[in-house]
Coordinates of C-alpha atoms in Angstrom, one line a residue:
M223 CA -25.4 10.2 -31.3
N224 CA -25.1 12.2 -34.5
L225 CA -28.3 14.6 -34.5
S226 CA -28.9 17.8 -36.3
R227 CA -28.6 20.8 -34.2
K228 CA -32.3 21.7 -34.0
G229 CA -32.6 17.7 -33.3
A230 CA -30.1 17.9 -30.6
I231 CA -31.5 20.9 -28.5
L232 CA -35.2 19.3 -29.0
S233 CA -34.2 16.3 -27.9
I234 CA -32.5 17.6 -24.9
F235 CA -35.4 19.7 -23.8
C236 CA -37.5 16.5 -24.0
I237 CA -35.3 14.0 -22.0
I238 CA -34.2 16.4 -19.3
F239 CA -37.6 17.2 -18.3
A240 CA -38.7 13.4 -18.4
T241 CA -35.8 12.9 -16.4
V242 CA -34.8 15.2 -14.2
G243 CA -38.4 17.0 -13.5
C244 CA -38.8 19.7 -11.3
T245 CA -36.3 21.3 -9.3
S246 CA -37.0 21.7 -5.3
G247 CA -36.5 25.2 -3.8
N248 CA -33.0 24.3 -2.7
E249 CA -31.5 23.1 -6.3
P250 CA -30.9 25.4 -8.8
D251 CA -33.2 25.9 -11.9
A252 CA -31.6 24.2 -14.9
T253 CA -33.8 25.5 -17.3
A254 CA -33.8 29.2 -16.5
P255 CA -31.9 31.7 -18.9
A256 CA -28.9 34.0 -17.1
T257 CA -30.7 37.0 -18.0
T258 CA -33.9 38.3 -19.2
D259 CA -32.3 38.8 -22.8
G260 CA -31.7 35.0 -23.2
H261 CA -27.7 35.5 -22.7
V262 CA -26.5 32.6 -20.9
K263 CA -22.8 32.3 -19.5
L264 CA -21.1 28.9 -18.9
T265 CA -18.0 28.1 -16.9
F266 CA -16.0 25.5 -18.4
W267 CA -12.8 24.5 -16.6
S268 CA -9.8 22.0 -17.7
H269 CA -6.2 21.3 -17.1
Q270 CA -3.4 22.9 -19.0
E271 CA -2.2 20.7 -21.5
D272 CA -1.3 22.7 -24.9
A273 CA -3.1 20.8 -27.4
M274 CA -6.0 19.7 -25.8
V275 CA -6.3 23.8 -24.3
G276 CA -6.1 24.8 -28.4
A277 CA -8.5 22.0 -29.0
Y278 CA -11.2 23.0 -26.6
K279 CA -10.7 26.8 -27.5
K280 CA -11.4 25.6 -31.4
Q281 CA -14.5 23.9 -30.1
I282 CA -15.6 26.5 -28.0
D283 CA -15.4 29.1 -31.1
N284 CA -17.6 26.7 -33.5
Y285 CA -20.3 26.4 -30.8
R286 CA -20.5 29.9 -30.6
A287 CA -20.8 30.6 -33.8
L288 CA -23.9 28.6 -34.0
H289 CA -25.0 29.7 -30.4
P290 CA -23.9 33.3 -30.6
N291 CA -26.2 34.1 -27.0
V292 CA -24.2 31.5 -25.1
E293 CA -20.7 32.8 -23.2
I294 CA -18.4 30.1 -22.4
D295 CA -15.7 31.2 -20.0
Y296 CA -13.0 29.0 -20.5
Q297 CA -10.4 28.3 -17.7
S298 CA -7.5 25.9 -17.9
F299 CA -5.2 25.2 -14.7
P300 CA -1.8 23.1 -14.3
Y301 CA -2.3 19.6 -14.1
D302 CA -0.8 19.0 -10.6
I303 CA -3.3 21.5 -8.9
Y304 CA -6.5 20.9 -11.2
N305 CA -7.6 17.4 -9.6
P306 CA -7.5 19.5 -5.8
K307 CA -9.0 22.4 -7.3
L308 CA -11.9 20.8 -8.9
K309 CA -12.7 18.5 -5.5
A310 CA -12.7 21.8 -3.3
A311 CA -14.9 23.4 -6.2
Y312 CA -17.7 20.6 -5.7
S313 CA -16.9 20.3 -1.9
A314 CA -17.8 24.4 -1.8
K315 CA -20.9 23.8 -3.8
N316 CA -19.4 25.9 -6.3
P317 CA -18.1 24.0 -9.4
P318 CA -17.9 25.0 -12.9
D319 CA -20.8 24.2 -15.3
I320 CA -18.4 22.2 -17.4
A321 CA -15.4 20.3 -16.3
E322 CA -12.7 18.3 -18.0
V323 CA -12.2 15.1 -15.9
F324 CA -10.2 12.1 -16.1
G325 CA -12.5 8.9 -15.9
T326 CA -11.1 7.4 -13.0
W327 CA -12.3 10.4 -11.3
V328 CA -15.9 10.3 -12.1
P329 CA -17.3 7.7 -9.6
E330 CA -16.6 9.9 -6.7
Y331 CA -18.6 12.4 -8.0
S332 CA -21.2 10.4 -9.7
Q333 CA -21.8 8.3 -6.5
N334 CA -22.7 11.4 -4.4
G335 CA -25.1 12.9 -6.9
L336 CA -22.7 15.7 -8.3
L337 CA -23.4 15.2 -12.1
A338 CA -25.9 15.8 -14.0
E339 CA -27.2 12.4 -16.0
I340 CA -26.4 12.6 -19.6
P341 CA -29.7 12.7 -21.5
D342 CA -30.6 9.0 -23.2
S343 CA -27.9 7.3 -21.2
E344 CA -28.7 3.5 -22.4
N345 CA -28.4 4.3 -26.3
V346 CA -25.6 6.9 -26.2
K347 CA -23.4 4.2 -24.3
K348 CA -24.0 2.4 -27.1
A349 CA -21.9 4.2 -29.2
Y350 CA -18.7 4.5 -27.2
Y351 CA -16.0 1.4 -26.6
D352 CA -16.9 -0.3 -23.2
A353 CA -13.2 0.6 -22.0
P354 CA -13.6 4.5 -22.2
I355 CA -17.2 4.8 -20.8
G356 CA -17.1 2.3 -18.2
G357 CA -15.9 5.1 -15.5
Y358 CA -18.7 7.7 -16.4
T359 CA -21.4 4.9 -15.8
L360 CA -23.2 4.6 -12.6
N361 CA -26.2 2.0 -12.2
N362 CA -26.3 1.9 -16.0
K363 CA -26.5 5.6 -16.3
L364 CA -24.1 8.1 -18.1
Y365 CA -23.1 10.8 -16.2
G366 CA -20.2 12.5 -18.9
L367 CA -18.9 11.9 -22.1
P368 CA -15.5 10.5 -22.7
L369 CA -13.6 12.1 -25.3
E370 CA -10.8 9.8 -25.9
Y371 CA -9.7 6.0 -25.5
N372 CA -7.1 6.0 -23.0
I373 CA -5.2 2.9 -24.4
E374 CA -1.7 2.0 -23.0
N375 CA -1.7 -1.7 -24.3
G376 CA -1.8 -3.2 -27.7
G377 CA 0.8 -1.2 -29.4
M378 CA 4.8 -0.8 -28.9
L379 CA 7.8 1.6 -30.6
I380 CA 10.3 0.0 -32.4
H381 CA 13.4 0.8 -34.2
P382 CA 13.4 -1.1 -37.3
Q383 CA 16.9 -0.8 -38.2
M384 CA 17.5 -2.1 -34.6
L385 CA 15.6 -5.0 -35.5
K386 CA 17.8 -5.4 -38.9
D387 CA 21.0 -4.9 -37.4
K388 CA 20.4 -8.2 -35.4
G389 CA 18.8 -10.1 -38.6
I390 CA 15.2 -9.7 -37.3
A391 CA 13.2 -9.4 -40.2
A392 CA 10.0 -8.4 -38.8
P393 CA 8.3 -7.4 -35.3
P394 CA 7.7 -10.3 -33.3
A395 CA 4.4 -12.4 -33.8
T396 CA 4.3 -14.3 -30.6
W397 CA 5.1 -13.5 -27.1
A398 CA 8.2 -16.1 -27.3
E399 CA 9.2 -14.3 -30.3
L400 CA 9.1 -11.2 -28.3
V401 CA 11.5 -12.4 -25.6
E402 CA 13.8 -13.8 -27.9
D403 CA 14.2 -10.9 -30.0
A404 CA 14.3 -8.5 -27.2
K405 CA 17.3 -10.5 -25.9
K406 CA 19.0 -10.2 -29.0
L407 CA 18.7 -6.7 -29.2
T408 CA 20.0 -5.7 -25.9
I409 CA 23.3 -4.0 -25.7
R410 CA 25.1 -4.1 -22.7
D411 CA 28.5 -2.2 -21.4
S412 CA 30.5 -2.2 -18.4
N413 CA 27.9 0.0 -16.8
G414 CA 24.8 -2.3 -17.6
I415 CA 22.2 -2.0 -20.3
K416 CA 22.9 0.3 -22.9
V417 CA 19.8 -0.5 -25.0
K418 CA 16.8 -2.0 -23.8
G419 CA 15.7 -4.8 -25.8
F420 CA 11.7 -4.6 -24.3
D421 CA 11.6 -1.6 -21.8
F422 CA 8.1 -1.8 -20.1
V423 CA 9.1 -0.3 -16.9
S424 CA 7.2 2.6 -16.6
S425 CA 4.8 3.4 -13.6
D426 CA 1.9 3.1 -16.1
N427 CA 2.9 -0.2 -18.0
I428 CA 4.0 -2.3 -15.3
T429 CA 0.6 -2.2 -14.2
F430 CA -1.2 -2.4 -17.5
T431 CA 1.1 -5.4 -18.9
F432 CA 0.5 -7.3 -15.6
L433 CA -3.2 -7.1 -15.7
S434 CA -2.9 -7.8 -19.5
L435 CA -1.3 -11.1 -19.1
I436 CA -4.2 -12.2 -16.5
L437 CA -7.0 -11.3 -19.0
Q438 CA -5.0 -13.0 -21.9
Q439 CA -5.1 -16.1 -20.0
K440 CA -8.8 -15.8 -19.6
G441 CA -8.6 -14.6 -16.2
T442 CA -9.7 -12.4 -14.0
Y443 CA -8.2 -9.9 -11.2
W444 CA -11.8 -8.8 -9.2
G445 CA -13.6 -10.9 -6.6
E446 CA -16.2 -9.8 -4.5
K447 CA -17.4 -6.5 -3.1
D448 CA -15.1 -4.6 -5.2
H449 CA -11.9 -6.6 -3.7
V450 CA -8.9 -7.5 -6.2
N451 CA -7.8 -11.0 -6.3
F452 CA -4.2 -11.8 -7.1
Q453 CA -4.1 -15.1 -5.9
T454 CA -5.0 -16.9 -8.6
P455 CA -2.4 -19.2 -10.9
E456 CA -3.2 -16.4 -14.0
A457 CA -2.0 -13.5 -11.5
L458 CA 1.2 -15.4 -10.5
K459 CA 2.1 -16.5 -14.2
A460 CA 1.8 -12.8 -14.8
M461 CA 3.8 -11.5 -12.2
S462 CA 6.5 -14.0 -12.5
T463 CA 6.6 -13.3 -16.1
L464 CA 7.4 -9.6 -15.6
K465 CA 10.1 -10.6 -13.2
S466 CA 11.6 -12.8 -15.6
L467 CA 12.0 -10.2 -18.1
V468 CA 14.4 -8.0 -15.7
A469 CA 15.9 -11.0 -13.7
D470 CA 16.2 -13.9 -15.8
D471 CA 16.2 -12.5 -19.5
K472 CA 17.6 -9.3 -18.6
V473 CA 15.9 -7.0 -21.3
A474 CA 15.1 -4.6 -19.3
D475 CA 16.3 -3.1 -15.8
L476 CA 14.9 -0.5 -13.0
T477 CA 17.7 2.2 -13.5
T478 CA 15.5 4.7 -14.9
F479 CA 12.1 4.1 -13.2
G480 CA 10.9 6.8 -11.5
G481 CA 13.3 9.2 -13.1
E482 CA 12.0 12.6 -14.9
L483 CA 11.8 11.2 -18.5
D484 CA 9.5 8.9 -19.9
T485 CA 10.0 5.5 -21.4
S486 CA 9.4 7.0 -25.0
D487 CA 11.9 9.7 -24.1
Y488 CA 14.8 7.2 -23.8
F489 CA 13.3 5.0 -26.9
Y490 CA 13.5 8.2 -28.9
R491 CA 17.3 9.0 -27.4
G492 CA 18.0 5.4 -29.0
N493 CA 18.3 3.8 -25.4
S494 CA 15.6 1.0 -26.0
A495 CA 14.7 -1.0 -28.9
M496 CA 11.1 -2.2 -28.3
T497 CA 9.1 -0.1 -25.8
Y498 CA 5.7 -0.9 -24.5
R499 CA 4.1 2.3 -24.5
G500 CA 0.6 4.1 -25.4
P501 CA 0.4 5.5 -28.8
W502 CA 0.0 9.2 -27.4
T503 CA 3.9 9.1 -27.4
I504 CA 4.0 8.9 -30.9
A505 CA 3.6 12.7 -31.1
A506 CA 6.8 13.5 -28.9
G507 CA 8.9 11.7 -31.6
L508 CA 7.4 13.3 -34.1
N509 CA 7.4 17.0 -32.7
N510 CA 10.0 16.8 -29.8
Y511 CA 12.4 14.6 -30.8
K512 CA 11.7 15.5 -34.7
V513 CA 12.7 11.7 -35.7
N514 CA 10.4 9.2 -37.9
D515 CA 12.6 6.2 -38.3
F516 CA 10.3 4.2 -36.0
E517 CA 7.0 2.6 -36.1
Y518 CA 4.0 1.8 -33.9
V519 CA 3.4 -2.1 -34.5
S520 CA 1.4 -4.6 -32.5
V521 CA 2.4 -6.4 -29.4
P522 CA 1.6 -10.2 -29.4
S523 CA -0.8 -11.7 -27.2
F524 CA 0.7 -13.7 -24.2
T525 CA -1.0 -16.7 -25.0
T526 CA -2.9 -17.9 -28.2
N527 CA -6.1 -15.9 -26.9
P528 CA -6.7 -12.5 -28.1
P529 CA -4.6 -9.4 -26.8
T530 CA -7.5 -8.5 -24.5
F531 CA -6.6 -5.7 -21.8
A532 CA -7.4 -3.3 -19.0
A533 CA -7.9 0.4 -19.7
E534 CA -8.8 3.4 -17.8
S535 CA -11.5 5.6 -19.1
G536 CA -9.8 8.8 -19.9
W537 CA -10.2 12.6 -20.4
G538 CA -13.9 13.6 -20.7
V539 CA -16.7 16.3 -20.0
V540 CA -19.0 16.5 -17.1
V541 CA -21.4 18.9 -16.2
S542 CA -22.4 19.8 -12.4
Q543 CA -25.8 18.9 -11.5
K544 CA -26.0 22.4 -9.7
S545 CA -25.4 24.3 -12.8
K546 CA -28.0 27.0 -13.3
Q547 CA -27.7 26.3 -17.0
R548 CA -27.5 22.6 -17.1
Q549 CA -29.4 22.5 -20.8
A550 CA -26.9 24.8 -22.1
A551 CA -23.8 22.7 -20.9
L552 CA -25.2 19.5 -21.6
D553 CA -25.6 20.8 -25.0
F554 CA -22.5 22.1 -25.5
I555 CA -20.7 18.5 -24.6
Q556 CA -23.1 16.7 -26.5
F557 CA -21.8 19.1 -29.5
M558 CA -18.5 18.1 -28.9
S559 CA -19.3 14.6 -29.1
Q560 CA -21.0 14.6 -32.2
K561 CA -18.7 12.5 -34.9
D562 CA -17.0 15.6 -37.1
N563 CA -16.3 17.6 -33.4
L564 CA -15.2 14.7 -31.6
R565 CA -12.9 13.7 -34.8
T566 CA -11.4 16.9 -35.1
W567 CA -10.7 16.8 -31.0
N568 CA -9.1 13.5 -31.2
L569 CA -6.9 14.6 -34.1
D570 CA -6.1 18.1 -32.7
T571 CA -5.4 16.1 -29.2
F572 CA -3.5 13.3 -30.9
T573 CA -5.5 10.9 -29.1
V574 CA -7.2 7.4 -29.5
P575 CA -11.5 8.3 -30.3
A576 CA -13.7 6.5 -27.5
K577 CA -16.5 6.5 -30.0
K578 CA -16.6 3.8 -32.4
E579 CA -18.1 6.0 -35.4
V580 CA -15.2 8.4 -35.1
A581 CA -12.5 5.3 -34.4
E582 CA -14.0 3.1 -37.5
D583 CA -14.2 6.7 -39.7
P584 CA -11.6 5.6 -42.4
E585 CA -10.6 9.9 -42.8
F586 CA -9.7 9.5 -38.9
L587 CA -7.0 7.0 -39.9
K588 CA -5.9 8.9 -43.2
A589 CA -5.4 11.9 -41.2
N590 CA -3.6 9.8 -38.4
P591 CA -1.8 6.5 -39.9
Y592 CA -0.1 6.1 -36.6
M593 CA -2.7 5.0 -34.8
K594 CA -3.6 1.8 -37.2
T595 CA -2.3 -0.2 -34.7
S596 CA -4.2 0.8 -31.4
L597 CA -7.8 1.2 -33.8
S598 CA -7.3 -2.6 -34.6
V599 CA -7.8 -3.5 -31.0
L600 CA -10.2 -1.1 -29.3
S601 CA -12.8 -3.8 -29.1
L602 CA -10.7 -5.7 -26.8
G603 CA -10.3 -3.5 -24.2
Q604 CA -12.4 -3.7 -21.1
W605 CA -12.9 -1.1 -18.4
I606 CA -10.5 -1.4 -15.7
G607 CA -13.0 -1.5 -13.3
P608 CA -14.1 0.1 -10.0
I609 CA -10.5 1.2 -8.4
A610 CA -11.3 3.9 -5.7
D611 CA -8.1 5.2 -5.8
R612 CA -6.1 5.0 -9.2
D613 CA -2.7 6.3 -7.8
F614 CA -2.6 4.2 -4.5
F615 CA -3.6 1.1 -6.6
F616 CA -0.4 1.8 -9.4
K617 CA 1.5 2.6 -6.7
Q618 CA 1.3 -0.9 -4.9
V619 CA 1.6 -2.5 -8.1
N620 CA 4.9 -0.5 -8.9
D621 CA 6.2 -0.7 -5.4
N622 CA 5.9 -4.4 -5.0
F623 CA 7.1 -5.3 -8.4
Q624 CA 10.7 -3.6 -8.0
V625 CA 11.0 -5.8 -5.0
I626 CA 9.8 -8.7 -6.6
A627 CA 12.4 -8.2 -9.6
A628 CA 15.2 -7.5 -7.4
G629 CA 14.6 -11.0 -5.4
Q630 CA 13.8 -9.3 -2.3
V631 CA 10.4 -11.1 -2.0
S632 CA 9.1 -13.7 -3.8
V633 CA 6.2 -13.6 -6.2
E634 CA 3.7 -15.4 -3.8
E635 CA 4.4 -12.8 -1.1
G636 CA 4.6 -9.4 -3.0
L637 CA 0.9 -10.5 -4.9
K638 CA -0.3 -10.8 -1.3
K639 CA 1.0 -7.6 -0.2
I640 CA -0.5 -5.8 -3.4
E641 CA -3.7 -7.6 -2.6
K642 CA -4.0 -6.4 0.6
A643 CA -3.2 -2.7 0.5
V644 CA -5.1 -2.1 -2.7
N645 CA -8.5 -4.1 -0.7
D646 CA -7.8 -2.1 2.6
S647 CA -8.1 1.2 0.9
Q648 CA -11.5 -0.2 -1.4
D649 CA -12.5 -0.8 1.9
Q650 CA -11.6 2.8 3.6
H651 CA -13.6 4.6 0.4
K652 CA -16.7 2.8 1.0

């Protein structure tokens, strides 16, 4: 929603009064100034990540240049303690006015009435892709604004020279070609695999690849009452395919899974020819490893259908329902989400835009040509769904995949174990 500053402020005033109404004596007055001289002070929390911290500070400076009466106390915290700290603050009824959140966290807050609704939710939602907006939505209302599209599917890192050395003229165009190329590219020595042909064995990509293979068969993995259903032919074929890549095709293994390094680190060190990973890993190659002899290309669909996939809602910003300055806080996050500001944030953080007008802006691709592959598939993504405990869900898929790939349990038995554990967790969180 690209309004002028004056128009945006007037719209927020009108919509808040219409949707929020008068506060009770037990609720903070969201429209009252913090002081009699009109000075407004907001608190804003985020996790610590260098690029994001710098990008937030730039947005704050730009906002304050237009609103000198607004002070924003910005604080960042190490990732490992940030989520627990945020939960504790909301539990103590003393949350920050504005908080950076991961989309998967949002339902826990929105379902308990702790977040302010975004004005004009119905129209605002249309400006975003389905996958990133899903986690911020409850009963067709919006309780935050996503800043990025958290995509792990659709693209992979490749070493073009490795392909040429094996007589492979171009990246694979079909899944069958992907497997055959991966076999040719895999190099072994007496210790096992030295160069993996197609590495997908990361804590995120095992799960995301599994779900994408289901969707590309036009299957589904959600059943009734927010339960998963992994007893379908599509789920069986998807997991069997992943097992075969390790156990039969032997183009990847489990030796580095769960270690300190990411699969992209091994790629940039020359230990894999093709690695299935999100575009955020490109920055590591350019900045940390100082390499540019790689490409980020499309991963072909598992079927003749389009390469559909599931994605979590990524980082975004929310406003506390209890904020004494709800109006100003909402205005700030809407300011960040205006096209030019959000484009700057996405470029500064090397993230994929969640907002359609930014992703479709030729200037964005011109400034970051490595994003071409990801931008081409954003409309094919769907929200991963109402997962109650994200970490538990992924751990069940990952743990059981390892024993399936090792031949310790059958694919059918492993899928049953995943389904039962996840559904028990879903029930516990209701």
